[in-house]
PDB file of C-alpha atoms in Angstrom:
ATOM      1  CA  UNK A   1      85.207 104.096  89.500  1.00  0.00           C
ATOM      2  CA  UNK A   2      87.301 107.249  89.836  1.00  0.00           C
ATOM      3  CA  UNK A   3      90.842 107.264  88.505  1.00  0.00           C
ATOM      4  CA  UNK A   4      93.734 109.185  90.055  1.00  0.00           C
ATOM      5  CA  UNK A   5      96.576 110.416  87.856  1.00  0.00           C
ATOM      6  CA  UNK A   6      99.888 112.055  88.716  1.00  0.00           C
ATOM      7  CA  UNK A   7     101.259 114.384  86.044  1.00  0.00           C
ATOM      8  CA  UNK A   8     104.608 116.197  85.822  1.00  0.00           C
ATOM      9  CA  UNK A   9     103.617 119.654  84.593  1.00  0.00           C
ATOM     10  CA  UNK A  10     106.875 120.767  82.903  1.00  0.00           C
ATOM     11  CA  UNK A  11     106.411 118.272  80.083  1.00  0.00           C
ATOM     12  CA  UNK A  12     102.795 117.164  80.725  1.00  0.00           C
ATOM     13  CA  UNK A  13     104.110 113.630  81.225  1.00  0.00           C
ATOM     14  CA  UNK A  14     101.547 111.322  82.800  1.00  0.00           C
ATOM     15  CA  UNK A  15     103.551 109.559  85.504  1.00  0.00           C
ATOM     16  CA  UNK A  16     100.867 107.236  86.834  1.00  0.00           C
ATOM     17  CA  UNK A  17      97.194 106.392  86.521  1.00  0.00           C
ATOM     18  CA  UNK A  18      96.027 104.438  89.530  1.00  0.00           C
ATOM     19  CA  UNK A  19      98.640 101.677  89.997  1.00  0.00           C
ATOM     20  CA  UNK A  20      99.929 101.839  86.413  1.00  0.00           C
ATOM     21  CA  UNK A  21     103.220 103.666  85.810  1.00  0.00           C
ATOM     22  CA  UNK A  22     103.812 105.384  82.455  1.00  0.00           C
ATOM     23  CA  UNK A  23     107.391 106.563  82.938  1.00  0.00           C
ATOM     24  CA  UNK A  24     110.517 104.493  82.376  1.00  0.00           C
ATOM     25  CA  UNK A  25     112.120 105.930  85.533  1.00  0.00           C
ATOM     26  CA  UNK A  26     111.466 103.293  88.208  1.00  0.00           C
ATOM     27  CA  UNK A  27     111.975 105.838  91.008  1.00  0.00           C
ATOM     28  CA  UNK A  28     108.337 106.892  90.463  1.00  0.00           C
ATOM     29  CA  UNK A  29     105.527 104.743  91.853  1.00  0.00           C
ATOM     30  CA  UNK A  30     101.904 105.258  92.860  1.00  0.00           C
ATOM     31  CA  UNK A  31     100.054 103.113  95.344  1.00  0.00           C
ATOM     32  CA  UNK A  32      96.704 103.071  97.097  1.00  0.00           C
ATOM     33  CA  UNK A  33      96.300 103.006 100.872  1.00  0.00           C
ATOM     34  CA  UNK A  34      92.940 101.244 100.869  1.00  0.00           C
ATOM     35  CA  UNK A  35      92.078 101.947 104.526  1.00  0.00           C
ATOM     36  CA  UNK A  36      92.018 105.695 103.802  1.00  0.00           C
ATOM     37  CA  UNK A  37      91.299 105.590 100.039  1.00  0.00           C
ATOM     38  CA  UNK A  38      94.454 107.659  99.528  1.00  0.00           C
ATOM     39  CA  UNK A  39      96.640 107.583  96.420  1.00  0.00           C
ATOM     40  CA  UNK A  40     100.333 108.254  97.062  1.00  0.00           C
ATOM     41  CA  UNK A  41     103.031 109.248  94.576  1.00  0.00           C
ATOM     42  CA  UNK A  42     106.481 108.168  95.711  1.00  0.00           C
ATOM     43  CA  UNK A  43     109.701 109.511  94.222  1.00  0.00           C
ATOM     44  CA  UNK A  44     112.737 107.528  95.359  1.00  0.00           C
ATOM     45  CA  UNK A  45     116.186 109.126  95.545  1.00  0.00           C
ATOM     46  CA  UNK A  46     115.001 112.632  94.651  1.00  0.00           C
ATOM     47  CA  UNK A  47     117.293 114.488  92.234  1.00  0.00           C
ATOM     48  CA  UNK A  48     117.580 118.151  91.237  1.00  0.00           C
ATOM     49  CA  UNK A  49     115.881 117.388  87.902  1.00  0.00           C
ATOM     50  CA  UNK A  50     112.771 116.227  89.818  1.00  0.00           C
ATOM     51  CA  UNK A  51     112.047 119.799  90.857  1.00  0.00           C
ATOM     52  CA  UNK A  52     108.977 121.445  89.380  1.00  0.00           C
ATOM     53  CA  UNK A  53     105.211 121.302  89.534  1.00  0.00           C
ATOM     54  CA  UNK A  54     103.219 118.078  89.897  1.00  0.00           C
ATOM     55  CA  UNK A  55      99.479 117.615  89.503  1.00  0.00           C
ATOM     56  CA  UNK A  56      97.226 115.121  91.204  1.00  0.00           C
ATOM     57  CA  UNK A  57      94.157 114.734  88.965  1.00  0.00           C
ATOM     58  CA  UNK A  58      90.931 112.929  89.879  1.00  0.00           C
ATOM     59  CA  UNK A  59      88.579 111.854  87.084  1.00  0.00           C
ATOM     60  CA  UNK A  60      85.467 113.558  88.423  1.00  0.00           C
ATOM     61  CA  UNK A  61      83.196 115.706  86.269  1.00  0.00           C
ATOM     62  CA  UNK A  62      84.340 118.414  86.316  1.00  0.00           C
ATOM     63  CA  UNK A  63      87.929 117.260  86.810  1.00  0.00           C
ATOM     64  CA  UNK A  64      89.503 117.894  90.219  1.00  0.00           C
ATOM     65  CA  UNK A  65      93.200 118.784  90.431  1.00  0.00           C
ATOM     66  CA  UNK A  66      95.695 119.838  93.026  1.00  0.00           C
ATOM     67  CA  UNK A  67      99.170 121.164  92.284  1.00  0.00           C
ATOM     68  CA  UNK A  68     102.349 120.983  94.307  1.00  0.00           C
ATOM     69  CA  UNK A  69     105.666 122.622  93.497  1.00  0.00           C
ATOM     70  CA  UNK A  70     108.775 120.725  94.491  1.00  0.00           C
ATOM     71  CA  UNK A  71     112.053 122.634  94.821  1.00  0.00           C
ATOM     72  CA  UNK A  72     115.241 120.616  95.187  1.00  0.00           C
ATOM     73  CA  UNK A  73     118.081 122.653  96.711  1.00  0.00           C
ATOM     74  CA  UNK A  74     121.311 120.854  97.512  1.00  0.00           C
ATOM     75  CA  UNK A  75     120.500 118.054  99.956  1.00  0.00           C
ATOM     76  CA  UNK A  76     116.981 119.331 100.660  1.00  0.00           C
ATOM     77  CA  UNK A  77     113.500 119.402  99.129  1.00  0.00           C
ATOM     78  CA  UNK A  78     111.253 122.392  99.734  1.00  0.00           C
ATOM     79  CA  UNK A  79     107.546 122.484  98.957  1.00  0.00           C
ATOM     80  CA  UNK A  80     104.306 124.067 100.118  1.00  0.00           C
ATOM     81  CA  UNK A  81     101.185 122.151 101.152  1.00  0.00           C
ATOM     82  CA  UNK A  82      98.153 124.041 102.446  1.00  0.00           C
ATOM     83  CA  UNK A  83     100.300 127.183 102.953  1.00  0.00           C
ATOM     84  CA  UNK A  84     102.845 125.308 105.074  1.00  0.00           C
ATOM     85  CA  UNK A  85     106.486 125.140 103.996  1.00  0.00           C
ATOM     86  CA  UNK A  86     108.200 121.765 104.287  1.00  0.00           C
ATOM     87  CA  UNK A  87     111.973 121.391 104.237  1.00  0.00           C
ATOM     88  CA  UNK A  88     113.205 117.808 104.265  1.00  0.00           C
ATOM     89  CA  UNK A  89     116.440 115.972 103.606  1.00  0.00           C
ATOM     90  CA  UNK A  90     116.062 114.481 100.165  1.00  0.00           C
ATOM     91  CA  UNK A  91     115.994 110.756  99.694  1.00  0.00           C
ATOM     92  CA  UNK A  92     112.496 109.361  99.315  1.00  0.00           C
ATOM     93  CA  UNK A  93     109.508 111.648  98.970  1.00  0.00           C
ATOM     94  CA  UNK A  94     105.795 110.820  99.062  1.00  0.00           C
ATOM     95  CA  UNK A  95     102.811 112.966  98.155  1.00  0.00           C
ATOM     96  CA  UNK A  96      99.266 111.897  98.963  1.00  0.00           C
ATOM     97  CA  UNK A  97      96.138 112.645  96.989  1.00  0.00           C
ATOM     98  CA  UNK A  98      92.739 112.527  98.678  1.00  0.00           C
ATOM     99  CA  UNK A  99      89.541 113.256  96.828  1.00  0.00           C
ATOM    100  CA  UNK A 100      88.992 116.487  98.764  1.00  0.00           C
ATOM    101  CA  UNK A 101      92.275 116.932 100.643  1.00  0.00           C
ATOM    102  CA  UNK A 102      95.956 116.958  99.804  1.00  0.00           C
ATOM    103  CA  UNK A 103      98.752 116.372 102.285  1.00  0.00           C
ATOM    104  CA  UNK A 104     102.290 115.129 102.695  1.00  0.00           C
ATOM    105  CA  UNK A 105     103.584 112.291 104.869  1.00  0.00           C
TER     106      UNK A 105
END
């Protein structure tokens, strides 16, 4: 069974592995959408300190990873996914991790 981890790159903190959360900040949560086999990282009430690079890591051999950089500017979050720039009002943010695809809802 493959495991999916979300890691905050600035401090190499493992945020989640599958449904298990390894950070005391309860704004972070990972969940599986079973119909699409998609793991989602949710950050509630995004704050400026949440900005930085995040890694979605799948326990294949060799390891598969995808990185996303989150920029928090005032009331907005900016980030790139597949060369597209997203600008959203910050409140709740979700990133999805597919085995071979990465996208944002």
